[in-house]
PDB file of N, CA and C in Angstrom:
ATOM      1  N   UNK I  26      21.229   2.663  -4.972  1.00 46.00           N
ATOM      2  CA  UNK I  26      20.209   1.919  -4.273  1.00 46.00           C
ATOM      3  C   UNK I  26      18.840   2.661  -4.443  1.00 46.00           C
ATOM      4  N   UNK I  27      17.811   1.980  -4.762  1.00 50.00           N
ATOM      5  CA  UNK I  27      16.519   2.600  -4.958  1.00 50.00           C
ATOM      6  C   UNK I  27      15.972   3.032  -3.654  1.00 50.00           C
ATOM      7  N   UNK I  28      15.227   4.186  -3.752  1.00 64.00           N
ATOM      8  CA  UNK I  28      14.610   4.739  -2.587  1.00 64.00           C
ATOM      9  C   UNK I  28      13.347   4.013  -2.362  1.00 64.00           C
ATOM     10  N   UNK I  29      13.049   3.711  -1.022  1.00 76.00           N
ATOM     11  CA  UNK I  29      11.853   2.981  -0.657  1.00 76.00           C
ATOM     12  C   UNK I  29      10.632   3.826  -1.003  1.00 76.00           C
ATOM     13  N   UNK I  30       9.589   3.103  -1.468  1.00 87.00           N
ATOM     14  CA  UNK I  30       8.328   3.748  -1.806  1.00 87.00           C
ATOM     15  C   UNK I  30       7.559   4.078  -0.492  1.00 87.00           C
ATOM     16  N   UNK I  31       7.010   5.305  -0.448  1.00 93.00           N
ATOM     17  CA  UNK I  31       6.211   5.618   0.759  1.00 93.00           C
ATOM     18  C   UNK I  31       4.800   5.086   0.537  1.00 93.00           C
ATOM     19  N   UNK I  32       4.070   4.994   1.609  1.00 93.00           N
ATOM     20  CA  UNK I  32       2.655   4.555   1.538  1.00 93.00           C
ATOM     21  C   UNK I  32       1.836   5.577   0.757  1.00 93.00           C
ATOM     22  N   UNK I  33       2.089   6.861   0.937  1.00 94.00           N
ATOM     23  CA  UNK I  33       1.414   7.880   0.230  1.00 94.00           C
ATOM     24  C   UNK I  33       1.644   7.746  -1.323  1.00 94.00           C
ATOM     25  N   UNK I  34       2.904   7.427  -1.712  1.00 96.00           N
ATOM     26  CA  UNK I  34       3.264   7.340  -3.126  1.00 96.00           C
ATOM     27  C   UNK I  34       2.482   6.090  -3.636  1.00 96.00           C
ATOM     28  N   UNK I  35       2.453   5.039  -2.924  1.00 95.00           N
ATOM     29  CA  UNK I  35       1.788   3.846  -3.338  1.00 95.00           C
ATOM     30  C   UNK I  35       0.334   4.074  -3.560  1.00 95.00           C
ATOM     31  N   UNK I  36      -0.334   4.765  -2.603  1.00 95.00           N
ATOM     32  CA  UNK I  36      -1.734   5.133  -2.704  1.00 95.00           C
ATOM     33  C   UNK I  36      -1.993   5.936  -3.975  1.00 95.00           C
ATOM     34  N   UNK I  37      -1.113   6.933  -4.243  1.00 96.00           N
ATOM     35  CA  UNK I  37      -1.279   7.821  -5.449  1.00 96.00           C
ATOM     36  C   UNK I  37      -1.160   6.949  -6.725  1.00 96.00           C
ATOM     37  N   UNK I  38      -0.189   6.053  -6.646  1.00 96.00           N
ATOM     38  CA  UNK I  38      -0.048   5.157  -7.886  1.00 96.00           C
ATOM     39  C   UNK I  38      -1.254   4.293  -8.089  1.00 96.00           C
ATOM     40  N   UNK I  39      -1.764   3.763  -6.976  1.00 96.00           N
ATOM     41  CA  UNK I  39      -2.963   2.892  -6.943  1.00 96.00           C
ATOM     42  C   UNK I  39      -4.139   3.710  -7.539  1.00 96.00           C
ATOM     43  N   UNK I  40      -4.350   4.953  -7.088  1.00 97.00           N
ATOM     44  CA  UNK I  40      -5.433   5.814  -7.625  1.00 97.00           C
ATOM     45  C   UNK I  40      -5.245   6.032  -9.147  1.00 97.00           C
ATOM     46  N   UNK I  41      -4.009   6.241  -9.564  1.00 97.00           N
ATOM     47  CA  UNK I  41      -3.781   6.437 -11.019  1.00 97.00           C
ATOM     48  C   UNK I  41      -4.055   5.162 -11.777  1.00 97.00           C
ATOM     49  N   UNK I  42      -3.746   4.016 -11.194  1.00 97.00           N
ATOM     50  CA  UNK I  42      -3.972   2.764 -11.820  1.00 97.00           C
ATOM     51  C   UNK I  42      -5.497   2.530 -12.027  1.00 97.00           C
ATOM     52  N   UNK I  43      -6.213   2.841 -10.907  1.00 96.00           N
ATOM     53  CA  UNK I  43      -7.715   2.653 -10.967  1.00 96.00           C
ATOM     54  C   UNK I  43      -8.262   3.589 -12.022  1.00 96.00           C
ATOM     55  N   UNK I  44      -7.836   4.816 -12.090  1.00 97.00           N
ATOM     56  CA  UNK I  44      -8.285   5.761 -13.069  1.00 97.00           C
ATOM     57  C   UNK I  44      -8.020   5.233 -14.501  1.00 97.00           C
ATOM     58  N   UNK I  45      -6.814   4.632 -14.707  1.00 97.00           N
ATOM     59  CA  UNK I  45      -6.494   4.097 -16.018  1.00 97.00           C
ATOM     60  C   UNK I  45      -7.377   2.931 -16.324  1.00 97.00           C
ATOM     61  N   UNK I  46      -7.652   2.105 -15.366  1.00 96.00           N
ATOM     62  CA  UNK I  46      -8.586   0.988 -15.586  1.00 96.00           C
ATOM     63  C   UNK I  46     -10.052   1.367 -15.976  1.00 96.00           C
ATOM     64  N   UNK I  47     -10.408   2.501 -15.454  1.00 96.00           N
ATOM     65  CA  UNK I  47     -11.768   3.025 -15.696  1.00 96.00           C
ATOM     66  C   UNK I  47     -11.851   3.603 -17.088  1.00 96.00           C
ATOM     67  N   UNK I  48     -10.731   3.814 -17.794  1.00 96.00           N
ATOM     68  CA  UNK I  48     -10.762   4.408 -19.138  1.00 96.00           C
ATOM     69  C   UNK I  48     -11.343   3.363 -20.150  1.00 96.00           C
ATOM     70  N   UNK I  49     -12.374   3.670 -20.794  1.00 95.00           N
ATOM     71  CA  UNK I  49     -12.955   2.676 -21.709  1.00 95.00           C
ATOM     72  C   UNK I  49     -12.110   2.381 -22.927  1.00 95.00           C
ATOM     73  N   UNK I  50     -11.143   3.166 -23.233  1.00 96.00           N
ATOM     74  CA  UNK I  50     -10.315   2.992 -24.407  1.00 96.00           C
ATOM     75  C   UNK I  50      -9.116   2.024 -24.125  1.00 96.00           C
ATOM     76  N   UNK I  51      -8.928   1.593 -22.875  1.00 96.00           N
ATOM     77  CA  UNK I  51      -7.838   0.725 -22.524  1.00 96.00           C
ATOM     78  C   UNK I  51      -8.135  -0.692 -23.057  1.00 96.00           C
ATOM     79  N   UNK I  52      -7.075  -1.245 -23.730  1.00 97.00           N
ATOM     80  CA  UNK I  52      -7.296  -2.592 -24.250  1.00 97.00           C
ATOM     81  C   UNK I  52      -7.341  -3.629 -23.168  1.00 97.00           C
ATOM     82  N   UNK I  53      -7.760  -4.826 -23.484  1.00 97.00           N
ATOM     83  CA  UNK I  53      -7.875  -5.955 -22.517  1.00 97.00           C
ATOM     84  C   UNK I  53      -6.483  -6.252 -22.011  1.00 97.00           C
ATOM     85  N   UNK I  54      -5.467  -6.348 -22.908  1.00 98.00           N
ATOM     86  CA  UNK I  54      -4.115  -6.653 -22.498  1.00 98.00           C
ATOM     87  C   UNK I  54      -3.608  -5.605 -21.521  1.00 98.00           C
ATOM     88  N   UNK I  55      -3.825  -4.349 -21.835  1.00 97.00           N
ATOM     89  CA  UNK I  55      -3.394  -3.274 -20.981  1.00 97.00           C
ATOM     90  C   UNK I  55      -4.152  -3.282 -19.623  1.00 97.00           C
ATOM     91  N   UNK I  56      -5.404  -3.651 -19.678  1.00 97.00           N
ATOM     92  CA  UNK I  56      -6.220  -3.758 -18.452  1.00 97.00           C
ATOM     93  C   UNK I  56      -5.671  -4.848 -17.498  1.00 97.00           C
ATOM     94  N   UNK I  57      -5.269  -5.917 -18.121  1.00 98.00           N
ATOM     95  CA  UNK I  57      -4.758  -7.050 -17.259  1.00 98.00           C
ATOM     96  C   UNK I  57      -3.396  -6.606 -16.644  1.00 98.00           C
ATOM     97  N   UNK I  58      -2.569  -5.892 -17.367  1.00 98.00           N
ATOM     98  CA  UNK I  58      -1.278  -5.397 -16.838  1.00 98.00           C
ATOM     99  C   UNK I  58      -1.585  -4.395 -15.665  1.00 98.00           C
ATOM    100  N   UNK I  59      -2.541  -3.482 -15.936  1.00 97.00           N
ATOM    101  CA  UNK I  59      -2.929  -2.478 -14.903  1.00 97.00           C
ATOM    102  C   UNK I  59      -3.480  -3.213 -13.667  1.00 97.00           C
ATOM    103  N   UNK I  60      -4.284  -4.185 -13.868  1.00 97.00           N
ATOM    104  CA  UNK I  60      -4.868  -4.944 -12.755  1.00 97.00           C
ATOM    105  C   UNK I  60      -3.781  -5.579 -11.935  1.00 97.00           C
ATOM    106  N   UNK I  61      -2.834  -6.225 -12.613  1.00 98.00           N
ATOM    107  CA  UNK I  61      -1.709  -6.843 -11.849  1.00 98.00           C
ATOM    108  C   UNK I  61      -0.913  -5.791 -11.060  1.00 98.00           C
ATOM    109  N   UNK I  62      -0.659  -4.680 -11.722  1.00 97.00           N
ATOM    110  CA  UNK I  62       0.040  -3.598 -10.995  1.00 97.00           C
ATOM    111  C   UNK I  62      -0.813  -3.120  -9.803  1.00 97.00           C
ATOM    112  N   UNK I  63      -2.070  -2.984  -9.938  1.00 97.00           N
ATOM    113  CA  UNK I  63      -2.922  -2.565  -8.826  1.00 97.00           C
ATOM    114  C   UNK I  63      -2.899  -3.590  -7.718  1.00 97.00           C
ATOM    115  N   UNK I  64      -2.949  -4.817  -8.000  1.00 97.00           N
ATOM    116  CA  UNK I  64      -2.926  -5.881  -6.947  1.00 97.00           C
ATOM    117  C   UNK I  64      -1.571  -5.810  -6.157  1.00 97.00           C
ATOM    118  N   UNK I  65      -0.462  -5.589  -6.882  1.00 97.00           N
ATOM    119  CA  UNK I  65       0.803  -5.439  -6.241  1.00 97.00           C
ATOM    120  C   UNK I  65       0.848  -4.212  -5.343  1.00 97.00           C
ATOM    121  N   UNK I  66       0.313  -3.095  -5.831  1.00 96.00           N
ATOM    122  CA  UNK I  66       0.262  -1.861  -4.989  1.00 96.00           C
ATOM    123  C   UNK I  66      -0.600  -2.062  -3.793  1.00 96.00           C
ATOM    124  N   UNK I  67      -1.743  -2.701  -3.989  1.00 96.00           N
ATOM    125  CA  UNK I  67      -2.611  -2.912  -2.886  1.00 96.00           C
ATOM    126  C   UNK I  67      -1.979  -3.828  -1.798  1.00 96.00           C
ATOM    127  N   UNK I  68      -1.294  -4.833  -2.189  1.00 97.00           N
ATOM    128  CA  UNK I  68      -0.546  -5.681  -1.262  1.00 97.00           C
ATOM    129  C   UNK I  68       0.541  -4.864  -0.529  1.00 97.00           C
ATOM    130  N   UNK I  69       1.275  -4.018  -1.276  1.00 96.00           N
ATOM    131  CA  UNK I  69       2.276  -3.208  -0.607  1.00 96.00           C
ATOM    132  C   UNK I  69       1.639  -2.250   0.423  1.00 96.00           C
ATOM    133  N   UNK I  70       0.458  -1.655   0.072  1.00 96.00           N
ATOM    134  CA  UNK I  70      -0.186  -0.718   0.960  1.00 96.00           C
ATOM    135  C   UNK I  70      -0.671  -1.503   2.222  1.00 96.00           C
ATOM    136  N   UNK I  71      -1.252  -2.661   2.019  1.00 96.00           N
ATOM    137  CA  UNK I  71      -1.763  -3.475   3.166  1.00 96.00           C
ATOM    138  C   UNK I  71      -0.593  -3.860   4.045  1.00 96.00           C
ATOM    139  N   UNK I  72       0.546  -4.308   3.512  1.00 96.00           N
ATOM    140  CA  UNK I  72       1.641  -4.730   4.294  1.00 96.00           C
ATOM    141  C   UNK I  72       2.213  -3.513   5.013  1.00 96.00           C
ATOM    142  N   UNK I  73       2.289  -2.396   4.411  1.00 95.00           N
ATOM    143  CA  UNK I  73       2.779  -1.197   5.103  1.00 95.00           C
ATOM    144  C   UNK I  73       1.894  -0.743   6.280  1.00 95.00           C
ATOM    145  N   UNK I  74       0.604  -0.866   6.092  1.00 96.00           N
ATOM    146  CA  UNK I  74      -0.309  -0.480   7.175  1.00 96.00           C
ATOM    147  C   UNK I  74      -0.183  -1.506   8.316  1.00 96.00           C
ATOM    148  N   UNK I  75      -0.075  -2.822   7.955  1.00 97.00           N
ATOM    149  CA  UNK I  75       0.120  -3.874   8.950  1.00 97.00           C
ATOM    150  C   UNK I  75       1.379  -3.609   9.809  1.00 97.00           C
ATOM    151  N   UNK I  76       2.406  -3.242   9.118  1.00 95.00           N
ATOM    152  CA  UNK I  76       3.697  -2.948   9.829  1.00 95.00           C
ATOM    153  C   UNK I  76       3.494  -1.812  10.781  1.00 95.00           C
ATOM    154  N   UNK I  77       2.855  -0.789  10.317  1.00 95.00           N
ATOM    155  CA  UNK I  77       2.600   0.376  11.199  1.00 95.00           C
ATOM    156  C   UNK I  77       1.756   0.110  12.408  1.00 95.00           C
ATOM    157  N   UNK I  78       0.758  -0.750  12.138  1.00 96.00           N
ATOM    158  CA  UNK I  78      -0.146  -1.142  13.256  1.00 96.00           C
ATOM    159  C   UNK I  78       0.618  -1.960  14.309  1.00 96.00           C
ATOM    160  N   UNK I  79       1.510  -2.839  13.837  1.00 96.00           N
ATOM    161  CA  UNK I  79       2.295  -3.673  14.727  1.00 96.00           C
ATOM    162  C   UNK I  79       3.298  -2.797  15.552  1.00 96.00           C
ATOM    163  N   UNK I  80       3.837  -1.846  14.891  1.00 95.00           N
ATOM    164  CA  UNK I  80       4.771  -0.937  15.549  1.00 95.00           C
ATOM    165  C   UNK I  80       4.044  -0.153  16.632  1.00 95.00           C
ATOM    166  N   UNK I  81       2.833   0.345  16.332  1.00 94.00           N
ATOM    167  CA  UNK I  81       2.057   1.071  17.305  1.00 94.00           C
ATOM    168  C   UNK I  81       1.709   0.251  18.572  1.00 94.00           C
ATOM    169  N   UNK I  82       1.343  -0.993  18.232  1.00 93.00           N
ATOM    170  CA  UNK I  82       1.045  -1.956  19.357  1.00 93.00           C
ATOM    171  C   UNK I  82       2.293  -2.157  20.226  1.00 93.00           C
ATOM    172  N   UNK I  83       3.427  -2.352  19.584  1.00 92.00           N
ATOM    173  CA  UNK I  83       4.704  -2.466  20.298  1.00 92.00           C
ATOM    174  C   UNK I  83       4.938  -1.349  21.189  1.00 92.00           C
ATOM    175  N   UNK I  84       4.893  -0.116  20.634  1.00 91.00           N
ATOM    176  CA  UNK I  84       5.167   1.087  21.385  1.00 91.00           C
ATOM    177  C   UNK I  84       4.207   1.254  22.542  1.00 91.00           C
ATOM    178  N   UNK I  85       2.896   0.926  22.289  1.00 89.00           N
ATOM    179  CA  UNK I  85       1.876   1.024  23.331  1.00 89.00           C
ATOM    180  C   UNK I  85       2.172   0.041  24.418  1.00 89.00           C
ATOM    181  N   UNK I  86       2.628  -1.143  24.073  1.00 88.00           N
ATOM    182  CA  UNK I  86       2.918  -2.166  25.063  1.00 88.00           C
ATOM    183  C   UNK I  86       4.074  -1.701  25.907  1.00 88.00           C
ATOM    184  N   UNK I  87       5.123  -1.188  25.219  1.00 83.00           N
ATOM    185  CA  UNK I  87       6.346  -0.670  25.951  1.00 83.00           C
ATOM    186  C   UNK I  87       5.994   0.470  26.906  1.00 83.00           C
ATOM    187  N   UNK I  88       5.156   1.345  26.386  1.00 77.00           N
ATOM    188  CA  UNK I  88       4.667   2.521  27.165  1.00 77.00           C
ATOM    189  C   UNK I  88       3.894   2.022  28.446  1.00 77.00           C
ATOM    190  N   UNK I  89       3.016   1.077  28.265  1.00 78.00           N
ATOM    191  CA  UNK I  89       2.282   0.541  29.322  1.00 78.00           C
ATOM    192  C   UNK I  89       3.128  -0.165  30.335  1.00 78.00           C
ATOM    193  N   UNK I  90       4.186  -0.863  29.902  1.00 76.00           N
ATOM    194  CA  UNK I  90       5.083  -1.531  30.812  1.00 76.00           C
ATOM    195  C   UNK I  90       5.921  -0.597  31.586  1.00 76.00           C
ATOM    196  N   UNK I  91       6.314   0.571  30.945  1.00 74.00           N
ATOM    197  CA  UNK I  91       7.071   1.586  31.644  1.00 74.00           C
ATOM    198  C   UNK I  91       6.271   2.258  32.759  1.00 74.00           C
ATOM    199  N   UNK I  92       4.978   2.279  32.559  1.00 70.00           N
ATOM    200  CA  UNK I  92       4.137   2.951  33.628  1.00 70.00           C
ATOM    201  C   UNK I  92       3.961   2.077  34.841  1.00 70.00           C
ATOM    202  N   UNK I  93       4.214   0.800  34.778  1.00 62.00           N
ATOM    203  CA  UNK I  93       4.044  -0.001  35.942  1.00 62.00           C
ATOM    204  C   UNK I  93       5.096   0.117  36.964  1.00 62.00           C
TER     205      UNK I  93
END
């Protein structure tokens, strides 16, 4: 079973993808593939951050309810 990607790993891959896109020697075809990869990584990062935010809100709500 494949190990789940961490947010940090995804950010690093996104930075590498951006650096590759900035290379003037990259072909148009390669640029399109890199762009698609970057979009997928960005979506993964955004989804991961959204999940973390929702979990924090849940925990905060539970903590506030426990204090009552």
